[in-house]
Amino acid sequence: SFFDFWIDYAFSEAFKLYVGKRKVPGSYDWVASSAITRFADRSIATTFFRTNRSLGVWAAGEVVDDVYYQAAVTNGVNTTDLKPGDVDNRFAYSAMMYWDPLGDVGDGFSDLEYHEDLVIRLGHTFTYANQDDADDGSPTGEEQYARLSDGTRLTTTGALAPGTTVNDFDAYLYTVFLTGKYRGFSFNAEYFARWLQNFGTSEGLPLPHSSLFDDGFFAEGGYMLVPKKLELNGRVSQVDGMFGDAWEYAGGVNWFFNGSHSHKLTFDASILDGNPASNSSPNYEIGQDGVLFRVQYQAMF
């Protein structure tokens, strides 16, 4: 299957229309390409809260000078590679807007451009999805993305109460993000707030919780020890909720062989404490504790 595919048409700078399969814009860190991340991959908070890819319709553009947006109506927040029987018939709605008040921040989070003057990007995202059960009353494959703050899938029998299986729910995700660059220094951060509510169960039994709130964040910073060549980075990330909290502390270096992300060597080390996120790309597994070392060579043509 294809990772991403779409057709698009630019009606104007303020309105470009896309139809196909793309990232649902529920997090700025998620929408940014993995090729331009500061570390080998994204934080535990981004991995835990983010949306995924889906089929749908997108609009994007620059509404006024230095103010940009994306908005999408998709067939879910996480339907990539799912079979039709694993997807419900409800839409998901997601939007992102950001502002570069001091000038163009550029691509990526590292200050490869070596900005002589401070530039920052401020923005936020909002996503809503009404998740429905399958025809037989069981949870759909589409609903599997939602986890409790201890890493348990929300739809696992007994996750919220013994003998009960959540088979439909509403999910709301709001994020606020900030990034900046100045003379080799760079920073980026995002705060995540998620509400899960209006639970239904396969067994029709009552639940002890009518809604759940989880939040988290990550904050990263870096400095070019050698301009456009060698960068030192640090990160802290947290996920917090009713079922526990988790932390990540990371440090690493990037060597940009040709002054860009197209030819880059990354080394980083992360201290993980109670990780609730699972994804093979950043090598995260549920419940990980200890130190994770990663080395990554990246070449793009």
PDB file of C-alpha atoms in Angstrom:
ATOM      1  CA  SER A   1       0.000   0.000   0.000  1.00  0.00           C
ATOM      2  CA  PHE A   2       1.038   3.617  -0.490  1.00  0.00           C
ATOM      3  CA  PHE A   3       2.289   5.629   2.475  1.00  0.00           C
ATOM      4  CA  ASP A   4       0.841   8.889   1.130  1.00  0.00           C
ATOM      5  CA  PHE A   5      -0.876   9.814  -2.122  1.00  0.00           C
ATOM      6  CA  TRP A   6      -3.031  12.721  -3.240  1.00  0.00           C
ATOM      7  CA  ILE A   7      -4.008  15.038  -6.030  1.00  0.00           C
ATOM      8  CA  ASP A   8      -4.091  18.768  -5.387  1.00  0.00           C
ATOM      9  CA  TYR A   9      -5.056  22.017  -7.025  1.00  0.00           C
ATOM     10  CA  ALA A  10      -4.068  25.553  -5.974  1.00  0.00           C
ATOM     11  CA  PHE A  11      -7.006  27.920  -6.344  1.00  0.00           C
ATOM     12  CA  SER A  12      -4.932  30.653  -4.685  1.00  0.00           C
ATOM     13  CA  GLU A  13      -2.189  31.080  -2.090  1.00  0.00           C
ATOM     14  CA  ALA A  14      -4.940  31.030   0.535  1.00  0.00           C
ATOM     15  CA  PHE A  15      -6.706  27.902  -0.713  1.00  0.00           C
ATOM     16  CA  LYS A  16      -5.067  24.725  -1.946  1.00  0.00           C
ATOM     17  CA  LEU A  17      -7.244  21.617  -2.111  1.00  0.00           C
ATOM     18  CA  TYR A  18      -5.932  18.071  -1.582  1.00  0.00           C
ATOM     19  CA  VAL A  19      -7.777  14.761  -2.005  1.00  0.00           C
ATOM     20  CA  GLY A  20      -6.110  11.469  -1.070  1.00  0.00           C
ATOM     21  CA  LYS A  21      -4.189   9.993   1.849  1.00  0.00           C
ATOM     22  CA  ARG A  22      -2.107  12.274   4.065  1.00  0.00           C
ATOM     23  CA  LYS A  23      -1.250  13.011   7.673  1.00  0.00           C
ATOM     24  CA  VAL A  24      -4.195  14.196   9.774  1.00  0.00           C
ATOM     25  CA  PRO A  25      -2.996  17.625  11.084  1.00  0.00           C
ATOM     26  CA  GLY A  26      -3.515  16.920  14.796  1.00  0.00           C
ATOM     27  CA  SER A  27       0.021  17.868  15.905  1.00  0.00           C
ATOM     28  CA  TYR A  28       2.644  20.163  14.429  1.00  0.00           C
ATOM     29  CA  ASP A  29       5.471  17.819  15.410  1.00  0.00           C
ATOM     30  CA  TRP A  30       3.622  14.979  13.675  1.00  0.00           C
ATOM     31  CA  VAL A  31       2.885  16.905  10.472  1.00  0.00           C
ATOM     32  CA  ALA A  32       6.544  17.956  10.156  1.00  0.00           C
ATOM     33  CA  SER A  33       8.490  15.398   8.142  1.00  0.00           C
ATOM     34  CA  SER A  34      10.404  12.739  10.084  1.00  0.00           C
ATOM     35  CA  ALA A  35      13.362  13.636   7.848  1.00  0.00           C
ATOM     36  CA  ILE A  36      13.764  16.994   9.612  1.00  0.00           C
ATOM     37  CA  THR A  37      13.328  16.013  13.264  1.00  0.00           C
ATOM     38  CA  ARG A  38      15.991  17.024  15.776  1.00  0.00           C
ATOM     39  CA  PHE A  39      16.452  13.478  17.102  1.00  0.00           C
ATOM     40  CA  ALA A  40      16.247  10.108  15.360  1.00  0.00           C
ATOM     41  CA  ASP A  41      12.486  10.341  15.888  1.00  0.00           C
ATOM     42  CA  ARG A  42       9.716  12.098  17.810  1.00  0.00           C
ATOM     43  CA  SER A  43       9.104  12.205  21.585  1.00  0.00           C
ATOM     44  CA  ILE A  44       7.001   9.809  23.657  1.00  0.00           C
ATOM     45  CA  ALA A  45       4.355  12.555  24.035  1.00  0.00           C
ATOM     46  CA  THR A  46       3.996  13.047  20.276  1.00  0.00           C
ATOM     47  CA  THR A  47       3.932   9.275  19.723  1.00  0.00           C
ATOM     48  CA  PHE A  48       1.258   8.800  22.412  1.00  0.00           C
ATOM     49  CA  PHE A  49      -1.108  11.648  21.471  1.00  0.00           C
ATOM     50  CA  ARG A  50      -0.654  12.208  17.745  1.00  0.00           C
ATOM     51  CA  THR A  51      -3.070  11.385  14.950  1.00  0.00           C
ATOM     52  CA  ASN A  52      -1.976   9.276  11.971  1.00  0.00           C
ATOM     53  CA  ARG A  53      -2.670   9.050   8.260  1.00  0.00           C
ATOM     54  CA  SER A  54      -6.114   8.787   6.706  1.00  0.00           C
ATOM     55  CA  LEU A  55      -8.112   9.223   3.512  1.00  0.00           C
ATOM     56  CA  GLY A  56      -9.940  12.493   3.087  1.00  0.00           C
ATOM     57  CA  VAL A  57     -10.015  16.072   1.867  1.00  0.00           C
ATOM     58  CA  TRP A  58      -7.579  18.816   2.969  1.00  0.00           C
ATOM     59  CA  ALA A  59      -7.434  22.570   2.532  1.00  0.00           C
ATOM     60  CA  ALA A  60      -4.242  24.536   3.177  1.00  0.00           C
ATOM     61  CA  GLY A  61      -2.737  27.923   2.482  1.00  0.00           C
ATOM     62  CA  GLU A  62      -1.545  31.317   3.717  1.00  0.00           C
ATOM     63  CA  VAL A  63      -4.635  33.261   4.795  1.00  0.00           C
ATOM     64  CA  VAL A  64      -2.781  36.524   5.433  1.00  0.00           C
ATOM     65  CA  ASP A  65       0.932  37.351   5.485  1.00  0.00           C
ATOM     66  CA  ASP A  66       2.818  34.797   7.604  1.00  0.00           C
ATOM     67  CA  VAL A  67      -0.352  33.055   8.875  1.00  0.00           C
ATOM     68  CA  TYR A  68      -0.820  29.502   7.606  1.00  0.00           C
ATOM     69  CA  TYR A  69      -3.427  26.781   8.077  1.00  0.00           C
ATOM     70  CA  GLN A  70      -4.376  23.199   7.300  1.00  0.00           C
ATOM     71  CA  ALA A  71      -7.867  21.742   7.720  1.00  0.00           C
ATOM     72  CA  ALA A  72      -9.043  18.218   6.984  1.00  0.00           C
ATOM     73  CA  VAL A  73     -12.168  16.074   6.918  1.00  0.00           C
ATOM     74  CA  THR A  74     -11.074  12.433   6.915  1.00  0.00           C
ATOM     75  CA  ASN A  75     -12.530   8.987   7.458  1.00  0.00           C
ATOM     76  CA  GLY A  76     -10.760   8.771  10.831  1.00  0.00           C
ATOM     77  CA  VAL A  77      -7.707   9.943  12.726  1.00  0.00           C
ATOM     78  CA  ASN A  78      -5.878   6.647  12.246  1.00  0.00           C
ATOM     79  CA  THR A  79      -7.100   4.500   9.327  1.00  0.00           C
ATOM     80  CA  THR A  80      -3.827   3.935   7.498  1.00  0.00           C
ATOM     81  CA  ASP A  81      -3.689   0.462   5.887  1.00  0.00           C
ATOM     82  CA  LEU A  82      -6.913  -0.692   7.587  1.00  0.00           C
ATOM     83  CA  LYS A  83      -9.425  -2.862   5.734  1.00  0.00           C
ATOM     84  CA  PRO A  84     -12.901  -1.373   5.071  1.00  0.00           C
ATOM     85  CA  GLY A  85     -14.421  -3.606   7.771  1.00  0.00           C
ATOM     86  CA  ASP A  86     -12.066  -2.125  10.367  1.00  0.00           C
ATOM     87  CA  VAL A  87     -13.191   1.470   9.709  1.00  0.00           C
ATOM     88  CA  ASP A  88     -16.440   3.029  10.962  1.00  0.00           C
ATOM     89  CA  ASN A  89     -18.663   5.385   8.948  1.00  0.00           C
ATOM     90  CA  ARG A  90     -17.906   8.513  10.997  1.00  0.00           C
ATOM     91  CA  PHE A  91     -15.721  11.419   9.875  1.00  0.00           C
ATOM     92  CA  ALA A  92     -12.887  13.019  11.838  1.00  0.00           C
ATOM     93  CA  TYR A  93     -12.231  16.772  11.745  1.00  0.00           C
ATOM     94  CA  SER A  94      -8.806  18.321  12.260  1.00  0.00           C
ATOM     95  CA  ALA A  95      -7.243  21.755  11.776  1.00  0.00           C
ATOM     96  CA  MET A  96      -3.940  23.522  12.406  1.00  0.00           C
ATOM     97  CA  MET A  97      -2.990  27.197  12.238  1.00  0.00           C
ATOM     98  CA  TYR A  98       0.339  28.914  12.898  1.00  0.00           C
ATOM     99  CA  TRP A  99       1.926  32.354  12.665  1.00  0.00           C
ATOM    100  CA  ASP A 100       5.508  33.473  11.948  1.00  0.00           C
ATOM    101  CA  PRO A 101       5.386  36.997  13.462  1.00  0.00           C
ATOM    102  CA  LEU A 102       9.108  37.792  13.105  1.00  0.00           C
ATOM    103  CA  GLY A 103       9.808  36.299   9.693  1.00  0.00           C
ATOM    104  CA  ASP A 104      10.037  32.935   7.981  1.00  0.00           C
ATOM    105  CA  VAL A 105      11.160  30.160  10.349  1.00  0.00           C
ATOM    106  CA  GLY A 106      11.962  27.798   7.484  1.00  0.00           C
ATOM    107  CA  ASP A 107      11.900  24.015   7.350  1.00  0.00           C
ATOM    108  CA  GLY A 108      13.008  21.791  10.189  1.00  0.00           C
ATOM    109  CA  PHE A 109      13.680  22.536  13.846  1.00  0.00           C
ATOM    110  CA  SER A 110      17.471  23.032  13.719  1.00  0.00           C
ATOM    111  CA  ASP A 111      18.859  26.460  12.835  1.00  0.00           C
ATOM    112  CA  LEU A 112      20.697  25.335   9.723  1.00  0.00           C
ATOM    113  CA  GLU A 113      19.968  28.717   8.127  1.00  0.00           C
ATOM    114  CA  TYR A 114      21.787  30.467  11.018  1.00  0.00           C
ATOM    115  CA  HIS A 115      19.210  33.232  11.486  1.00  0.00           C
ATOM    116  CA  GLU A 116      20.846  36.528  12.390  1.00  0.00           C
ATOM    117  CA  ASP A 117      17.580  37.713  13.950  1.00  0.00           C
ATOM    118  CA  LEU A 118      15.206  35.777  16.195  1.00  0.00           C
ATOM    119  CA  VAL A 119      12.324  34.055  14.397  1.00  0.00           C
ATOM    120  CA  ILE A 120       9.485  32.176  16.083  1.00  0.00           C
ATOM    121  CA  ARG A 121       6.439  30.161  15.071  1.00  0.00           C
ATOM    122  CA  LEU A 122       3.301  30.055  17.249  1.00  0.00           C
ATOM    123  CA  GLY A 123       0.364  27.798  16.571  1.00  0.00           C
ATOM    124  CA  HIS A 124      -2.263  25.340  17.700  1.00  0.00           C
ATOM    125  CA  THR A 125      -4.264  22.354  16.446  1.00  0.00           C
ATOM    126  CA  PHE A 126      -7.682  20.850  17.187  1.00  0.00           C
ATOM    127  CA  THR A 127      -9.033  17.408  16.305  1.00  0.00           C
ATOM    128  CA  TYR A 128     -12.391  15.744  16.931  1.00  0.00           C
ATOM    129  CA  ALA A 129     -13.404  12.159  16.170  1.00  0.00           C
ATOM    130  CA  ASN A 130     -16.600  10.268  17.014  1.00  0.00           C
ATOM    131  CA  GLN A 131     -15.575   6.604  17.070  1.00  0.00           C
ATOM    132  CA  ASP A 132     -18.326   4.044  16.406  1.00  0.00           C
ATOM    133  CA  ASP A 133     -18.376   0.285  16.994  1.00  0.00           C
ATOM    134  CA  ALA A 134     -18.516  -2.477  14.377  1.00  0.00           C
ATOM    135  CA  ASP A 135     -21.766  -4.044  13.155  1.00  0.00           C
ATOM    136  CA  ASP A 136     -21.408  -6.864  15.683  1.00  0.00           C
ATOM    137  CA  GLY A 137     -20.895  -4.421  18.572  1.00  0.00           C
ATOM    138  CA  SER A 138     -17.168  -5.024  18.955  1.00  0.00           C
ATOM    139  CA  PRO A 139     -14.522  -2.264  18.760  1.00  0.00           C
ATOM    140  CA  THR A 140     -13.276  -1.481  15.254  1.00  0.00           C
ATOM    141  CA  GLY A 141      -9.637  -1.583  14.229  1.00  0.00           C
ATOM    142  CA  GLU A 142      -9.842   2.177  13.797  1.00  0.00           C
ATOM    143  CA  GLU A 143     -10.367   2.610  17.551  1.00  0.00           C
ATOM    144  CA  GLN A 144      -7.142   0.840  18.541  1.00  0.00           C
ATOM    145  CA  TYR A 145      -5.059   4.049  18.560  1.00  0.00           C
ATOM    146  CA  ALA A 146      -6.491   5.295  21.878  1.00  0.00           C
ATOM    147  CA  ARG A 147      -4.440   4.220  24.901  1.00  0.00           C
ATOM    148  CA  LEU A 148      -4.674   4.971  28.594  1.00  0.00           C
ATOM    149  CA  SER A 149      -1.730   6.718  30.230  1.00  0.00           C
ATOM    150  CA  ASP A 150      -0.283   3.351  31.322  1.00  0.00           C
ATOM    151  CA  GLY A 151      -0.215   2.157  27.697  1.00  0.00           C
ATOM    152  CA  THR A 152      -3.333  -0.080  27.842  1.00  0.00           C
ATOM    153  CA  ARG A 153      -5.593   0.205  24.811  1.00  0.00           C
ATOM    154  CA  LEU A 154      -8.907   1.851  25.738  1.00  0.00           C
ATOM    155  CA  THR A 155     -10.787  -0.901  23.862  1.00  0.00           C
ATOM    156  CA  THR A 156      -9.117  -3.764  25.768  1.00  0.00           C
ATOM    157  CA  THR A 157     -11.687  -5.699  27.811  1.00  0.00           C
ATOM    158  CA  GLY A 158     -11.326  -4.624  31.437  1.00  0.00           C
ATOM    159  CA  ALA A 159      -9.381  -1.425  30.650  1.00  0.00           C
ATOM    160  CA  LEU A 160     -11.880   0.787  32.501  1.00  0.00           C
ATOM    161  CA  ALA A 161     -13.832  -1.815  34.490  1.00  0.00           C
ATOM    162  CA  PRO A 162     -13.775  -5.609  34.908  1.00  0.00           C
ATOM    163  CA  GLY A 163     -15.708  -7.452  32.203  1.00  0.00           C
ATOM    164  CA  THR A 164     -16.425  -4.375  30.097  1.00  0.00           C
ATOM    165  CA  THR A 165     -15.193  -3.449  26.625  1.00  0.00           C
ATOM    166  CA  VAL A 166     -15.348   0.131  25.362  1.00  0.00           C
ATOM    167  CA  ASN A 167     -16.652  -0.021  21.781  1.00  0.00           C
ATOM    168  CA  ASP A 168     -17.395   3.618  20.984  1.00  0.00           C
ATOM    169  CA  PHE A 169     -16.252   6.987  22.293  1.00  0.00           C
ATOM    170  CA  ASP A 170     -15.582  10.625  21.398  1.00  0.00           C
ATOM    171  CA  ALA A 171     -11.997  11.880  21.222  1.00  0.00           C
ATOM    172  CA  TYR A 172     -10.861  15.505  21.379  1.00  0.00           C
ATOM    173  CA  LEU A 173      -7.225  16.580  20.993  1.00  0.00           C
ATOM    174  CA  TYR A 174      -5.893  20.127  21.363  1.00  0.00           C
ATOM    175  CA  THR A 175      -2.245  21.138  21.073  1.00  0.00           C
ATOM    176  CA  VAL A 176      -0.274  24.375  21.350  1.00  0.00           C
ATOM    177  CA  PHE A 177       3.210  24.648  19.864  1.00  0.00           C
ATOM    178  CA  LEU A 178       6.156  27.020  19.695  1.00  0.00           C
ATOM    179  CA  THR A 179       9.401  26.889  17.733  1.00  0.00           C
ATOM    180  CA  GLY A 180      12.218  29.379  17.284  1.00  0.00           C
ATOM    181  CA  LYS A 181      15.695  29.933  15.850  1.00  0.00           C
ATOM    182  CA  TYR A 182      18.477  32.429  16.526  1.00  0.00           C
ATOM    183  CA  ARG A 183      22.154  32.341  15.543  1.00  0.00           C
ATOM    184  CA  GLY A 184      22.535  28.588  15.811  1.00  0.00           C
ATOM    185  CA  PHE A 185      20.255  28.212  18.824  1.00  0.00           C
ATOM    186  CA  SER A 186      16.891  26.542  18.245  1.00  0.00           C
ATOM    187  CA  PHE A 187      13.993  25.296  20.342  1.00  0.00           C
ATOM    188  CA  ASN A 188      10.623  23.675  19.793  1.00  0.00           C
ATOM    189  CA  ALA A 189       7.893  22.497  22.128  1.00  0.00           C
ATOM    190  CA  GLU A 190       4.313  21.255  22.016  1.00  0.00           C
ATOM    191  CA  TYR A 191       1.668  20.766  24.712  1.00  0.00           C
ATOM    192  CA  PHE A 192      -1.023  18.097  24.243  1.00  0.00           C
ATOM    193  CA  ALA A 193      -4.459  17.887  25.907  1.00  0.00           C
ATOM    194  CA  ARG A 194      -6.807  14.992  25.142  1.00  0.00           C
ATOM    195  CA  TRP A 195     -10.342  14.219  26.272  1.00  0.00           C
ATOM    196  CA  LEU A 196     -11.989  10.777  25.812  1.00  0.00           C
ATOM    197  CA  GLN A 197     -15.680  10.654  26.685  1.00  0.00           C
ATOM    198  CA  ASN A 198     -19.216   9.415  25.852  1.00  0.00           C
ATOM    199  CA  PHE A 199     -18.150   5.813  26.271  1.00  0.00           C
ATOM    200  CA  GLY A 200     -20.286   2.930  25.114  1.00  0.00           C
ATOM    201  CA  THR A 201     -19.606  -0.718  25.959  1.00  0.00           C
ATOM    202  CA  SER A 202     -20.171  -3.979  24.138  1.00  0.00           C
ATOM    203  CA  GLU A 203     -21.836  -5.427  27.232  1.00  0.00           C
ATOM    204  CA  GLY A 204     -24.007  -2.374  27.955  1.00  0.00           C
ATOM    205  CA  LEU A 205     -22.547  -2.165  31.455  1.00  0.00           C
ATOM    206  CA  PRO A 206     -21.895   1.110  33.345  1.00  0.00           C
ATOM    207  CA  LEU A 207     -18.365   2.449  33.687  1.00  0.00           C
ATOM    208  CA  PRO A 208     -16.726   4.147  36.686  1.00  0.00           C
ATOM    209  CA  HIS A 209     -15.500   7.007  34.470  1.00  0.00           C
ATOM    210  CA  SER A 210     -17.648   9.146  32.166  1.00  0.00           C
ATOM    211  CA  SER A 211     -14.614  10.836  30.674  1.00  0.00           C
ATOM    212  CA  LEU A 212     -10.817  10.726  30.785  1.00  0.00           C
ATOM    213  CA  PHE A 213      -8.324  13.581  30.497  1.00  0.00           C
ATOM    214  CA  ASP A 214      -4.668  13.101  29.624  1.00  0.00           C
ATOM    215  CA  ASP A 215      -2.063  15.716  28.875  1.00  0.00           C
ATOM    216  CA  GLY A 216       1.623  15.910  28.126  1.00  0.00           C
ATOM    217  CA  PHE A 217       4.352  17.867  26.446  1.00  0.00           C
ATOM    218  CA  PHE A 218       7.806  17.822  24.989  1.00  0.00           C
ATOM    219  CA  ALA A 219      10.434  20.560  24.889  1.00  0.00           C
ATOM    220  CA  GLU A 220      13.585  20.394  22.764  1.00  0.00           C
ATOM    221  CA  GLY A 221      16.570  22.651  22.314  1.00  0.00           C
ATOM    222  CA  GLY A 222      19.721  22.618  20.254  1.00  0.00           C
ATOM    223  CA  TYR A 223      22.847  24.611  19.447  1.00  0.00           C
ATOM    224  CA  MET A 224      25.129  24.510  16.427  1.00  0.00           C
ATOM    225  CA  LEU A 225      28.586  23.880  17.871  1.00  0.00           C
ATOM    226  CA  VAL A 226      29.846  24.214  14.289  1.00  0.00           C
ATOM    227  CA  PRO A 227      27.455  26.344  12.193  1.00  0.00           C
ATOM    228  CA  LYS A 228      25.517  24.269   9.649  1.00  0.00           C
ATOM    229  CA  LYS A 229      27.557  21.165  10.559  1.00  0.00           C
ATOM    230  CA  LEU A 230      27.522  19.916  14.169  1.00  0.00           C
ATOM    231  CA  GLU A 231      24.556  20.283  16.526  1.00  0.00           C
ATOM    232  CA  LEU A 232      24.083  19.370  20.205  1.00  0.00           C
ATOM    233  CA  ASN A 233      20.469  18.614  21.296  1.00  0.00           C
ATOM    234  CA  GLY A 234      18.420  17.962  24.434  1.00  0.00           C
ATOM    235  CA  ARG A 235      14.811  16.957  25.100  1.00  0.00           C
ATOM    236  CA  VAL A 236      12.349  16.315  27.938  1.00  0.00           C
ATOM    237  CA  SER A 237       8.882  14.811  27.432  1.00  0.00           C
ATOM    238  CA  GLN A 238       6.005  13.725  29.656  1.00  0.00           C
ATOM    239  CA  VAL A 239       2.647  11.939  29.401  1.00  0.00           C
ATOM    240  CA  ASP A 240       0.323  12.295  32.410  1.00  0.00           C
ATOM    241  CA  GLY A 241      -3.106  10.840  33.097  1.00  0.00           C
ATOM    242  CA  MET A 242      -5.411   9.075  35.536  1.00  0.00           C
ATOM    243  CA  PHE A 243      -3.601   5.750  35.047  1.00  0.00           C
ATOM    244  CA  GLY A 244      -0.041   6.972  35.532  1.00  0.00           C
ATOM    245  CA  ASP A 245       2.628   9.232  34.145  1.00  0.00           C
ATOM    246  CA  ALA A 246       5.791   8.710  32.138  1.00  0.00           C
ATOM    247  CA  TRP A 247       8.925  10.734  31.382  1.00  0.00           C
ATOM    248  CA  GLU A 248      11.609  10.853  28.722  1.00  0.00           C
ATOM    249  CA  TYR A 249      14.976  12.641  28.958  1.00  0.00           C
ATOM    250  CA  ALA A 250      17.138  12.658  25.844  1.00  0.00           C
ATOM    251  CA  GLY A 251      20.349  14.082  24.462  1.00  0.00           C
ATOM    252  CA  GLY A 252      22.092  13.721  21.137  1.00  0.00           C
ATOM    253  CA  VAL A 253      24.145  15.157  18.301  1.00  0.00           C
ATOM    254  CA  ASN A 254      23.625  15.689  14.575  1.00  0.00           C
ATOM    255  CA  TRP A 255      26.343  15.899  11.942  1.00  0.00           C
ATOM    256  CA  PHE A 256      25.115  17.569   8.741  1.00  0.00           C
ATOM    257  CA  PHE A 257      27.622  16.494   6.097  1.00  0.00           C
ATOM    258  CA  ASN A 258      26.433  18.964   3.459  1.00  0.00           C
ATOM    259  CA  GLY A 259      24.690  21.519   5.691  1.00  0.00           C
ATOM    260  CA  SER A 260      21.231  19.984   5.227  1.00  0.00           C
ATOM    261  CA  HIS A 261      19.024  17.118   6.409  1.00  0.00           C
ATOM    262  CA  SER A 262      19.606  15.279   3.125  1.00  0.00           C
ATOM    263  CA  HIS A 263      22.956  13.871   4.331  1.00  0.00           C
ATOM    264  CA  LYS A 264      22.929  13.548   8.119  1.00  0.00           C
ATOM    265  CA  LEU A 265      24.244  11.322  10.918  1.00  0.00           C
ATOM    266  CA  THR A 266      22.300  11.288  14.217  1.00  0.00           C
ATOM    267  CA  PHE A 267      23.197   9.777  17.570  1.00  0.00           C
ATOM    268  CA  ASP A 268      20.923  10.095  20.597  1.00  0.00           C
ATOM    269  CA  ALA A 269      20.256   8.482  23.966  1.00  0.00           C
ATOM    270  CA  SER A 270      16.937   8.559  25.824  1.00  0.00           C
ATOM    271  CA  ILE A 271      16.176   7.709  29.449  1.00  0.00           C
ATOM    272  CA  LEU A 272      12.645   6.251  29.479  1.00  0.00           C
ATOM    273  CA  ASP A 273      10.542   5.951  32.629  1.00  0.00           C
ATOM    274  CA  GLY A 274       7.224   4.111  32.217  1.00  0.00           C
ATOM    275  CA  ASN A 275       6.736   4.695  28.482  1.00  0.00           C
ATOM    276  CA  PRO A 276       3.006   4.446  27.474  1.00  0.00           C
ATOM    277  CA  ALA A 277       3.640   4.784  23.731  1.00  0.00           C
ATOM    278  CA  SER A 278       4.255   2.062  21.183  1.00  0.00           C
ATOM    279  CA  ASN A 279       5.637   2.556  17.680  1.00  0.00           C
ATOM    280  CA  SER A 280       8.278   0.657  15.747  1.00  0.00           C
ATOM    281  CA  SER A 281       9.672   3.731  13.997  1.00  0.00           C
ATOM    282  CA  PRO A 282      11.082   5.454  17.127  1.00  0.00           C
ATOM    283  CA  ASN A 283      11.681   2.010  18.751  1.00  0.00           C
ATOM    284  CA  TYR A 284       9.224   2.658  21.596  1.00  0.00           C
ATOM    285  CA  GLU A 285       7.580  -0.249  23.428  1.00  0.00           C
ATOM    286  CA  ILE A 286       4.933  -0.122  26.153  1.00  0.00           C
ATOM    287  CA  GLY A 287       6.374   0.022  29.671  1.00  0.00           C
ATOM    288  CA  GLN A 288       9.987   0.605  28.637  1.00  0.00           C
ATOM    289  CA  ASP A 289      12.323   1.691  31.423  1.00  0.00           C
ATOM    290  CA  GLY A 290      16.024   2.319  30.983  1.00  0.00           C
ATOM    291  CA  VAL A 291      18.258   3.868  28.345  1.00  0.00           C
ATOM    292  CA  LEU A 292      17.564   3.682  24.613  1.00  0.00           C
ATOM    293  CA  PHE A 293      20.505   4.349  22.263  1.00  0.00           C
ATOM    294  CA  ARG A 294      19.956   5.093  18.573  1.00  0.00           C
ATOM    295  CA  VAL A 295      22.268   5.803  15.633  1.00  0.00           C
ATOM    296  CA  GLN A 296      20.747   6.854  12.337  1.00  0.00           C
ATOM    297  CA  TYR A 297      22.269   7.758   8.976  1.00  0.00           C
ATOM    298  CA  GLN A 298      19.966   9.625   6.634  1.00  0.00           C
ATOM    299  CA  ALA A 299      20.354  10.183   2.907  1.00  0.00           C
ATOM    300  CA  MET A 300      17.719  11.808   0.680  1.00  0.00           C
ATOM    301  CA  PHE A 301      17.831  12.251  -3.059  1.00  0.00           C
TER     302      PHE A 301
END
